[in-house]
Amino acid sequence: MKTFFIAALLLATTPTLLLAQTAAKPKPKPAVAGTTKPKTSASAAAPARPMAAPPEAQVETRANALTSNMQKALALNPEQVEKVRQINLTSVRGVESARLNYRQDVRKMASIVDDIGQARLSALKNVLSPAQFDKYQRKREEKMGVPNAQGIQGNPAPGLPSQGE
């Protein structure tokens, strides 16, 4: 009789014991037209995956190439070369990390890369002489396709009369 009660008790409690051990995940609700997805907090999403680090050899190669080009173009002295190399290493490492960690969130990646670029410019301004920085800025703008003052005064927009007409 005791064994019967013990067996019946085990059979009655087994399903609840099994359910207690499984983690219940809430099912996502289907999206309804015209509603927006609620934003999740950054702290909830942050521990989802660890930050990836770029290969150090690749970072150093790219930073050394940047430094070498700047040394030739701006006639940097040895002290400036080392400081610029450190700035370039930090910047390249940051950009590569952002590319690895935020490749799915392009806006976030662009924002981080822009911030790194601004910080790099500020640091370079402190290391380079005013003439060197001005030359660097001109070359940088030329490479990025930023129009200079002469280009702005050039051709009128299509469909608009020129000033001489």
Short mmCIF file of C-alpha atoms in Angstrom, two decimals, residues 1 14-15 30 33 49 71 102 104 111 117 120 132 143 160 165:
data_model
loop_
_atom_site.label_atom_id
_atom_site.label_comp_id
_atom_site.label_asym_id
_atom_site.label_seq_id
_atom_site.Cartn_x
_atom_site.Cartn_y
_atom_site.Cartn_z
CA MET A 1 0.00 0.00 0.00
CA THR A 14 6.65 14.61 -12.09
CA PRO A 15 5.05 16.94 -14.69
CA PRO A 30 2.81 39.68 -33.58
CA ALA A 33 0.22 47.69 -38.39
CA ARG A 49 27.77 39.10 -26.58
CA GLN A 71 55.73 61.34 -42.27
CA TYR A 102 28.49 47.02 -34.84
CA GLN A 104 24.66 44.91 -37.91
CA SER A 111 28.53 57.38 -35.14
CA GLY A 117 37.78 60.59 -36.39
CA ARG A 120 42.00 61.78 -33.92
CA GLN A 132 51.56 70.81 -41.04
CA LYS A 143 40.71 63.03 -50.62
CA LEU A 160 19.88 78.53 -62.98
CA GLU A 165 23.55 86.65 -68.04
#
